[in-house]
mmCIF file of C-alpha atoms in Angstrom:
data_model
loop_
_atom_site.group_PDB
_atom_site.id
_atom_site.type_symbol
_atom_site.label_atom_id
_atom_site.label_comp_id
_atom_site.label_asym_id
_atom_site.label_seq_id
_atom_site.Cartn_x
_atom_site.Cartn_y
_atom_site.Cartn_z
ATOM 1 C CA UNK A 1 4.307 13.065 -24.251
ATOM 2 C CA UNK A 2 7.187 15.009 -22.621
ATOM 3 C CA UNK A 3 10.365 15.556 -24.621
ATOM 4 C CA UNK A 4 12.984 13.007 -23.555
ATOM 5 C CA UNK A 5 15.978 15.307 -23.929
ATOM 6 C CA UNK A 6 14.428 18.105 -21.852
ATOM 7 C CA UNK A 7 13.324 15.891 -18.958
ATOM 8 C CA UNK A 8 15.145 15.691 -15.633
ATOM 9 C CA UNK A 9 17.293 12.568 -15.293
ATOM 10 C CA UNK A 10 14.917 10.732 -12.982
ATOM 11 C CA UNK A 11 12.224 10.675 -15.663
ATOM 12 C CA UNK A 12 14.356 9.289 -18.501
ATOM 13 C CA UNK A 13 13.701 5.605 -17.796
ATOM 14 C CA UNK A 14 9.935 6.067 -17.737
ATOM 15 C CA UNK A 15 9.976 8.208 -20.857
ATOM 16 C CA UNK A 16 12.024 5.596 -22.697
ATOM 17 C CA UNK A 17 9.431 2.931 -21.838
ATOM 18 C CA UNK A 18 6.588 5.269 -22.754
ATOM 19 C CA UNK A 19 8.182 5.821 -26.174
ATOM 20 C CA UNK A 20 7.452 2.147 -26.849
ATOM 21 C CA UNK A 21 4.091 0.958 -25.580
ATOM 22 C CA UNK A 22 2.837 3.403 -23.016
ATOM 23 C CA UNK A 23 2.597 7.028 -22.021
ATOM 24 C CA UNK A 24 4.093 9.553 -19.641
ATOM 25 C CA UNK A 25 2.080 12.667 -18.966
ATOM 26 C CA UNK A 26 2.578 15.680 -16.736
ATOM 27 C CA UNK A 27 -0.531 16.355 -14.673
ATOM 28 C CA UNK A 28 -0.058 19.933 -13.589
ATOM 29 C CA UNK A 29 3.146 20.921 -11.810
ATOM 30 C CA UNK A 30 3.421 18.177 -9.182
ATOM 31 C CA UNK A 31 2.027 14.991 -10.692
ATOM 32 C CA UNK A 32 2.716 12.605 -13.550
ATOM 33 C CA UNK A 33 0.991 9.570 -15.003
ATOM 34 C CA UNK A 34 3.193 6.698 -16.183
ATOM 35 C CA UNK A 35 1.556 3.950 -18.234
ATOM 36 C CA UNK A 36 3.303 0.817 -19.504
ATOM 37 C CA UNK A 37 1.095 -1.356 -21.713
ATOM 38 C CA UNK A 38 1.211 -5.140 -21.756
ATOM 39 C CA UNK A 39 -1.736 -7.565 -21.586
ATOM 40 C CA UNK A 40 -5.276 -6.249 -20.924
ATOM 41 C CA UNK A 41 -4.942 -6.575 -17.141
ATOM 42 C CA UNK A 42 -3.996 -3.465 -15.223
ATOM 43 C CA UNK A 43 -2.323 -2.666 -11.919
ATOM 44 C CA UNK A 44 -2.887 0.911 -10.726
ATOM 45 C CA UNK A 45 -0.486 2.292 -8.103
ATOM 46 C CA UNK A 46 0.424 5.633 -6.519
ATOM 47 C CA UNK A 47 3.984 6.680 -5.653
ATOM 48 C CA UNK A 48 6.107 9.557 -4.432
ATOM 49 C CA UNK A 49 8.566 11.033 -6.920
ATOM 50 C CA UNK A 50 11.248 10.998 -4.216
ATOM 51 C CA UNK A 51 10.978 7.221 -3.894
ATOM 52 C CA UNK A 52 11.391 6.794 -7.649
ATOM 53 C CA UNK A 53 14.410 9.127 -7.698
ATOM 54 C CA UNK A 54 16.004 7.114 -4.888
ATOM 55 C CA UNK A 55 15.489 3.836 -6.735
ATOM 56 C CA UNK A 56 18.449 2.799 -8.883
ATOM 57 C CA UNK A 57 16.363 2.163 -11.994
ATOM 58 C CA UNK A 58 14.149 5.253 -11.492
ATOM 59 C CA UNK A 59 11.063 3.164 -12.170
ATOM 60 C CA UNK A 60 7.898 2.599 -10.106
ATOM 61 C CA UNK A 61 8.240 -0.059 -7.413
ATOM 62 C CA UNK A 62 5.937 -2.562 -9.088
ATOM 63 C CA UNK A 63 7.163 -2.113 -12.659
ATOM 64 C CA UNK A 64 9.395 -5.208 -12.664
ATOM 65 C CA UNK A 65 6.617 -7.376 -11.219
ATOM 66 C CA UNK A 66 4.139 -6.088 -13.796
ATOM 67 C CA UNK A 67 6.624 -6.566 -16.634
ATOM 68 C CA UNK A 68 7.470 -10.110 -15.547
ATOM 69 C CA UNK A 69 3.801 -11.062 -15.266
ATOM 70 C CA UNK A 70 2.712 -9.317 -18.451
ATOM 71 C CA UNK A 71 0.477 -6.811 -16.663
ATOM 72 C CA UNK A 72 -0.099 -3.265 -17.785
ATOM 73 C CA UNK A 73 0.860 -0.699 -15.142
ATOM 74 C CA UNK A 74 -0.503 2.762 -14.424
ATOM 75 C CA UNK A 75 1.360 4.706 -11.728
ATOM 76 C CA UNK A 76 0.353 8.191 -10.601
ATOM 77 C CA UNK A 77 3.422 9.993 -9.266
ATOM 78 C CA UNK A 78 3.303 12.889 -6.803
ATOM 79 C CA UNK A 79 5.993 15.408 -5.940
ATOM 80 C CA UNK A 80 5.702 15.963 -2.208
ATOM 81 C CA UNK A 81 2.933 15.188 0.244
ATOM 82 C CA UNK A 82 0.031 16.042 -2.051
ATOM 83 C CA UNK A 83 -2.059 12.935 -1.352
ATOM 84 C CA UNK A 84 -2.651 12.998 -5.137
ATOM 85 C CA UNK A 85 -5.341 15.606 -4.496
ATOM 86 C CA UNK A 86 -4.965 18.046 -7.361
ATOM 87 C CA UNK A 87 -7.498 19.281 -9.944
ATOM 88 C CA UNK A 88 -5.155 18.069 -12.692
ATOM 89 C CA UNK A 89 -5.292 14.537 -11.248
ATOM 90 C CA UNK A 90 -9.080 14.809 -10.904
ATOM 91 C CA UNK A 91 -9.307 15.751 -14.579
ATOM 92 C CA UNK A 92 -7.023 12.891 -15.591
ATOM 93 C CA UNK A 93 -9.209 10.280 -13.901
ATOM 94 C CA UNK A 94 -12.324 12.023 -15.233
ATOM 95 C CA UNK A 95 -10.870 11.616 -18.718
ATOM 96 C CA UNK A 96 -10.013 7.945 -18.168
ATOM 97 C CA UNK A 97 -13.581 7.371 -17.033
ATOM 98 C CA UNK A 98 -15.188 9.360 -19.848
ATOM 99 C CA UNK A 99 -13.048 7.640 -22.499
ATOM 100 C CA UNK A 100 -13.777 4.186 -21.089
ATOM 101 C CA UNK A 101 -10.026 3.557 -20.854
ATOM 102 C CA UNK A 102 -10.241 1.432 -17.710
ATOM 103 C CA UNK A 103 -13.165 -0.533 -19.114
ATOM 104 C CA UNK A 104 -10.889 -1.875 -21.872
ATOM 105 C CA UNK A 105 -9.073 -4.069 -19.355
ATOM 106 C CA UNK A 106 -10.277 -7.524 -18.426
ATOM 107 C CA UNK A 107 -9.134 -7.001 -14.847
ATOM 108 C CA UNK A 108 -8.082 -3.928 -12.843
ATOM 109 C CA UNK A 109 -6.364 -3.968 -9.445
ATOM 110 C CA UNK A 110 -5.804 -0.772 -7.457
ATOM 111 C CA UNK A 111 -3.024 -0.993 -4.861
ATOM 112 C CA UNK A 112 -1.800 1.473 -2.257
ATOM 113 C CA UNK A 113 -0.532 1.745 1.319
ATOM 114 C CA UNK A 114 -0.988 4.589 3.800
ATOM 115 C CA UNK A 115 -1.677 7.842 1.902
ATOM 116 C CA UNK A 116 -1.319 5.926 -1.377
ATOM 117 C CA UNK A 117 -3.997 3.575 -0.067
ATOM 118 C CA UNK A 118 -6.221 6.611 0.320
ATOM 119 C CA UNK A 119 -5.589 7.564 -3.318
ATOM 120 C CA UNK A 120 -6.131 4.008 -4.573
ATOM 121 C CA UNK A 121 -9.492 3.865 -2.811
ATOM 122 C CA UNK A 122 -10.565 7.351 -3.880
ATOM 123 C CA UNK A 123 -9.813 6.963 -7.581
ATOM 124 C CA UNK A 124 -11.068 3.380 -7.836
ATOM 125 C CA UNK A 125 -14.551 4.847 -8.362
ATOM 126 C CA UNK A 126 -13.517 5.436 -11.990
ATOM 127 C CA UNK A 127 -13.071 1.683 -12.590
ATOM 128 C CA UNK A 128 -16.314 -0.120 -11.691
ATOM 129 C CA UNK A 129 -15.673 -3.743 -10.822
ATOM 130 C CA UNK A 130 -12.038 -3.204 -9.899
ATOM 131 C CA UNK A 131 -10.540 -5.097 -6.984
ATOM 132 C CA UNK A 132 -8.618 -3.148 -4.331
ATOM 133 C CA UNK A 133 -5.693 -4.166 -2.154
ATOM 134 C CA UNK A 134 -5.210 -1.514 0.520
ATOM 135 C CA UNK A 135 -2.581 -1.627 3.256
ATOM 136 C CA UNK A 136 -3.253 0.623 6.260
ATOM 137 C CA UNK A 137 -5.137 3.120 4.089
ATOM 138 C CA UNK A 138 -6.222 6.512 5.329
ATOM 139 C CA UNK A 139 -9.895 7.332 4.877
ATOM 140 C CA UNK A 140 -9.495 11.126 4.884
ATOM 141 C CA UNK A 141 -7.669 13.882 6.725
ATOM 142 C CA UNK A 142 -10.779 16.026 6.988
ATOM 143 C CA UNK A 143 -10.684 17.275 10.612
ATOM 144 C CA UNK A 144 -14.419 16.671 10.961
ATOM 145 C CA UNK A 145 -13.954 12.954 10.285
ATOM 146 C CA UNK A 146 -10.357 12.203 11.263
ATOM 147 C CA UNK A 147 -9.293 15.001 13.572
ATOM 148 C CA UNK A 148 -7.949 12.345 15.951
ATOM 149 C CA UNK A 149 -5.159 11.402 13.515
ATOM 150 C CA UNK A 150 -2.196 13.550 14.499
ATOM 151 C CA UNK A 151 0.045 12.267 11.718
ATOM 152 C CA UNK A 152 0.565 14.048 8.371
ATOM 153 C CA UNK A 153 0.491 17.516 9.908
ATOM 154 C CA UNK A 154 1.568 19.239 6.681
ATOM 155 C CA UNK A 155 -1.182 17.534 4.683
ATOM 156 C CA UNK A 156 -3.895 18.724 7.049
ATOM 157 C CA UNK A 157 -4.089 21.884 4.960
ATOM 158 C CA UNK A 158 -5.285 19.868 1.943
ATOM 159 C CA UNK A 159 -8.984 20.060 1.106
ATOM 160 C CA UNK A 160 -10.557 16.621 1.483
ATOM 161 C CA UNK A 161 -14.138 17.844 1.126
ATOM 162 C CA UNK A 162 -14.403 18.344 -2.614
ATOM 163 C CA UNK A 163 -14.167 15.835 -5.475
ATOM 164 C CA UNK A 164 -12.712 12.354 -4.875
ATOM 165 C CA UNK A 165 -12.674 13.315 -1.203
ATOM 166 C CA UNK A 166 -13.885 10.656 1.224
ATOM 167 C CA UNK A 167 -12.175 7.431 0.218
ATOM 168 C CA UNK A 168 -14.466 4.865 1.912
ATOM 169 C CA UNK A 169 -17.537 6.049 0.002
ATOM 170 C CA UNK A 170 -15.609 5.945 -3.271
ATOM 171 C CA UNK A 171 -15.029 2.195 -3.043
ATOM 172 C CA UNK A 172 -18.710 1.514 -3.686
ATOM 173 C CA UNK A 173 -18.135 0.357 -7.278
ATOM 174 C CA UNK A 174 -15.351 -2.083 -6.341
ATOM 175 C CA UNK A 175 -15.930 -5.812 -6.617
ATOM 176 C CA UNK A 176 -13.916 -6.442 -3.442
ATOM 177 C CA UNK A 177 -11.677 -4.431 -1.152
ATOM 178 C CA UNK A 178 -8.963 -6.274 0.778
ATOM 179 C CA UNK A 179 -8.048 -4.135 3.781
ATOM 180 C CA UNK A 180 -4.776 -5.166 5.445
ATOM 181 C CA UNK A 181 -3.859 -3.389 8.687
ATOM 182 C CA UNK A 182 -2.740 -3.804 12.278
ATOM 183 C CA UNK A 183 -5.835 -3.784 14.507
ATOM 184 C CA UNK A 184 -3.591 -3.112 17.516
ATOM 185 C CA UNK A 185 -2.328 0.157 15.997
ATOM 186 C CA UNK A 186 -5.030 2.620 16.964
ATOM 187 C CA UNK A 187 -4.801 5.247 14.164
ATOM 188 C CA UNK A 188 -4.799 2.653 11.385
ATOM 189 C CA UNK A 189 -7.534 0.641 13.074
ATOM 190 C CA UNK A 190 -9.718 3.744 13.325
ATOM 191 C CA UNK A 191 -9.228 4.553 9.644
ATOM 192 C CA UNK A 192 -10.008 0.929 8.795
ATOM 193 C CA UNK A 193 -13.272 1.137 10.747
ATOM 194 C CA UNK A 194 -14.365 3.985 8.453
ATOM 195 C CA UNK A 195 -13.902 1.746 5.409
ATOM 196 C CA UNK A 196 -16.079 -1.112 6.586
ATOM 197 C CA UNK A 197 -18.741 -1.916 4.007
ATOM 198 C CA UNK A 198 -20.228 -5.237 2.819
ATOM 199 C CA UNK A 199 -17.639 -5.411 0.023
ATOM 200 C CA UNK A 200 -14.663 -4.711 2.321
ATOM 201 C CA UNK A 201 -12.759 -7.629 3.834
ATOM 202 C CA UNK A 202 -10.463 -6.764 6.780
ATOM 203 C CA UNK A 203 -7.240 -8.779 7.097
ATOM 204 C CA UNK A 204 -5.232 -8.449 10.286
ATOM 205 C CA UNK A 205 -1.454 -8.000 10.371
ATOM 206 C CA UNK A 206 -0.963 -7.641 14.117
ATOM 207 C CA UNK A 207 2.143 -6.070 15.662
ATOM 208 C CA UNK A 208 3.212 -4.361 12.438
ATOM 209 C CA UNK A 209 2.260 -0.849 13.591
ATOM 210 C CA UNK A 210 3.247 1.867 11.116
ATOM 211 C CA UNK A 211 5.334 -0.633 9.170
ATOM 212 C CA UNK A 212 2.689 -3.003 7.813
ATOM 213 C CA UNK A 213 3.699 -2.595 4.167
ATOM 214 C CA UNK A 214 7.403 -2.835 5.044
ATOM 215 C CA UNK A 215 6.777 -6.081 6.939
ATOM 216 C CA UNK A 216 4.893 -7.556 3.971
ATOM 217 C CA UNK A 217 7.833 -6.594 1.755
ATOM 218 C CA UNK A 218 10.356 -8.127 4.166
ATOM 219 C CA UNK A 219 8.332 -11.338 4.225
ATOM 220 C CA UNK A 220 8.301 -11.299 0.417
ATOM 221 C CA UNK A 221 4.552 -11.757 0.324
ATOM 222 C CA UNK A 222 3.419 -8.391 -1.060
ATOM 223 C CA UNK A 223 4.064 -9.454 -4.655
ATOM 224 C CA UNK A 224 2.293 -12.758 -4.003
ATOM 225 C CA UNK A 225 -0.745 -10.892 -2.691
ATOM 226 C CA UNK A 226 -0.884 -8.761 -5.834
ATOM 227 C CA UNK A 227 -0.361 -11.795 -8.070
ATOM 228 C CA UNK A 228 -3.206 -13.667 -6.395
ATOM 229 C CA UNK A 229 -5.491 -10.646 -6.642
ATOM 230 C CA UNK A 230 -4.696 -10.227 -10.336
ATOM 231 C CA UNK A 231 -5.427 -13.931 -10.905
ATOM 232 C CA UNK A 232 -8.732 -13.596 -9.010
ATOM 233 C CA UNK A 233 -7.445 -16.107 -6.452
ATOM 234 C CA UNK A 234 -6.816 -13.939 -3.409
ATOM 235 C CA UNK A 235 -8.798 -14.802 -0.273
ATOM 236 C CA UNK A 236 -8.738 -14.376 3.486
ATOM 237 C CA UNK A 237 -7.525 -17.962 3.898
ATOM 238 C CA UNK A 238 -4.683 -17.378 1.437
ATOM 239 C CA UNK A 239 -3.641 -14.269 3.349
ATOM 240 C CA UNK A 240 -3.722 -16.212 6.616
ATOM 241 C CA UNK A 241 -1.457 -18.822 5.039
ATOM 242 C CA UNK A 242 0.983 -16.161 3.812
ATOM 243 C CA UNK A 243 0.851 -14.386 7.168
ATOM 244 C CA UNK A 244 2.175 -17.506 8.877
ATOM 245 C CA UNK A 245 5.569 -16.458 7.526
ATOM 246 C CA UNK A 246 5.669 -13.785 10.242
ATOM 247 C CA UNK A 247 7.091 -16.446 12.567
ATOM 248 C CA UNK A 248 10.407 -16.005 10.773
ATOM 249 C CA UNK A 249 10.251 -12.237 10.277
ATOM 250 C CA UNK A 250 12.614 -10.217 12.446
ATOM 251 C CA UNK A 251 10.479 -7.081 12.621
ATOM 252 C CA UNK A 252 7.421 -9.013 13.743
ATOM 253 C CA UNK A 253 9.327 -11.106 16.280
ATOM 254 C CA UNK A 254 11.000 -8.045 17.803
ATOM 255 C CA UNK A 255 7.600 -6.331 18.008
ATOM 256 C CA UNK A 256 5.889 -9.161 19.890
ATOM 257 C CA UNK A 257 8.860 -9.486 22.234
ATOM 258 C CA UNK A 258 8.790 -5.747 22.931
ATOM 259 C CA UNK A 259 5.030 -5.888 23.571
ATOM 260 C CA UNK A 260 5.452 -8.737 26.056
ATOM 261 C CA UNK A 261 8.267 -6.903 27.810
ATOM 262 C CA UNK A 262 6.324 -3.638 27.944
ATOM 263 C CA UNK A 263 3.345 -5.332 29.595
ATOM 264 C CA UNK A 264 5.494 -7.258 32.039
ATOM 265 C CA UNK A 265 4.573 -10.731 30.735
ATOM 266 C CA UNK A 266 7.834 -12.499 31.543
ATOM 267 C CA UNK A 267 6.431 -15.974 30.899
ATOM 268 C CA UNK A 268 5.325 -14.864 27.454
ATOM 269 C CA UNK A 269 8.781 -13.409 26.821
ATOM 270 C CA UNK A 270 10.346 -16.732 27.747
ATOM 271 C CA UNK A 271 7.944 -18.600 25.494
ATOM 272 C CA UNK A 272 8.671 -16.275 22.568
ATOM 273 C CA UNK A 273 12.430 -16.470 23.032
ATOM 274 C CA UNK A 274 12.404 -20.259 23.290
ATOM 275 C CA UNK A 275 10.271 -20.586 20.163
ATOM 276 C CA UNK A 276 12.487 -18.239 18.153
ATOM 277 C CA UNK A 277 15.832 -19.670 19.280
ATOM 278 C CA UNK A 278 14.620 -23.210 18.571
ATOM 279 C CA UNK A 279 13.908 -22.297 14.961
ATOM 280 C CA UNK A 280 16.268 -19.458 14.063
ATOM 281 C CA UNK A 281 19.742 -18.098 14.638
ATOM 282 C CA UNK A 282 18.666 -15.172 16.825
ATOM 283 C CA UNK A 283 21.377 -13.910 19.217
ATOM 284 C CA UNK A 284 19.185 -11.110 20.588
ATOM 285 C CA UNK A 285 16.482 -13.571 21.616
ATOM 286 C CA UNK A 286 19.066 -15.961 23.032
ATOM 287 C CA UNK A 287 20.526 -13.193 25.198
ATOM 288 C CA UNK A 288 17.093 -12.140 26.412
ATOM 289 C CA UNK A 289 16.201 -15.753 27.219
ATOM 290 C CA UNK A 290 19.385 -16.050 29.264
ATOM 291 C CA UNK A 291 18.503 -12.858 31.149
ATOM 292 C CA UNK A 292 15.003 -14.123 31.889
ATOM 293 C CA UNK A 293 15.958 -17.617 32.982
ATOM 294 C CA UNK A 294 19.313 -16.842 34.579
ATOM 295 C CA UNK A 295 20.941 -19.358 32.275
ATOM 296 C CA UNK A 296 23.944 -17.228 31.341
#
C-alpha cells in the first residue's frame, strides 16, 4: 500500500479507508485501484482522478452508497483520458482473475457510463456471472469499428486492438447486461447496437442525449438502479417505472420542448407546456405557452 504521509492530498481519504479494511494500489503512473471491503457483494466502478479531486470528500462517487448498503467497492481510477487502457491495469485484472478474487463474492455488479461504461464492459470478462449496468457505453474507439464517432479526439490515439479491447465481445461471461441509452442520440445508439447480444437488455432513456447519466442522477434513480441490480431485482419493467419520473425532470422536459420547437410541432409544444404548467411551477413553460397561444 502507498505511504499515507507521502501521498498527495487527494488520496488521503482513500488511503485512510484502505488502512482499515481495504487496499489502495498504484497501477503504473496513471491509475490506481481503491478497494473498500464490506459484505461479500461487490460494486466495481471506474472514475477519473479529476472528479475525485473535485469532490469534497475525495472519495469515489459511489462510496457512500456502498458503505450505507454494506457493499464492498472496487474503483479503478484514471488520471486523464486513458480509457483505463494500460498494461498495468491489464495485469491488475489478470491478477484478480488468476487469484480468484472476484469469485469470492456472492454477487458482483460492474457499473460505468460513457468511457467508464466501456471499461466496465471490457473488464467484466474477469468476473464470470457478473451483472452489468452500462449507461451510454462506448464499444471501442478503433477507427475500423467506430470511425464514425467524432468524439474523444484525444483518445483516438489509444490502441483498442490488443487485450481487453472490444468491449461488446468481453461481456460474454456476464449473467445480464442492462444497457441504458438514448436511442435518439445517434452516436450512443450506434455504440449500443454493437453491444446487442442475447444477454444484453436495452433500456431507452429518450431525449437525454449526451447527458443520460446526469439525468438519472438528477432524477435520483441511479442509486436505485444499482440497489436493485445488487439485490437481483432489477428488470426492464422496474426501469420503466423509475423512468416515469422524467415527467418532473427539468432537463428532460426542456429537451422534449426544444425537440418539438425545432421540428415546428406547435401543437405538441402547447400540449407539453400545458402538461408541465398543470403539474409544476415552471415559469419558462408558462411563458412559452403564452407565446404560443397569445394568452399574455
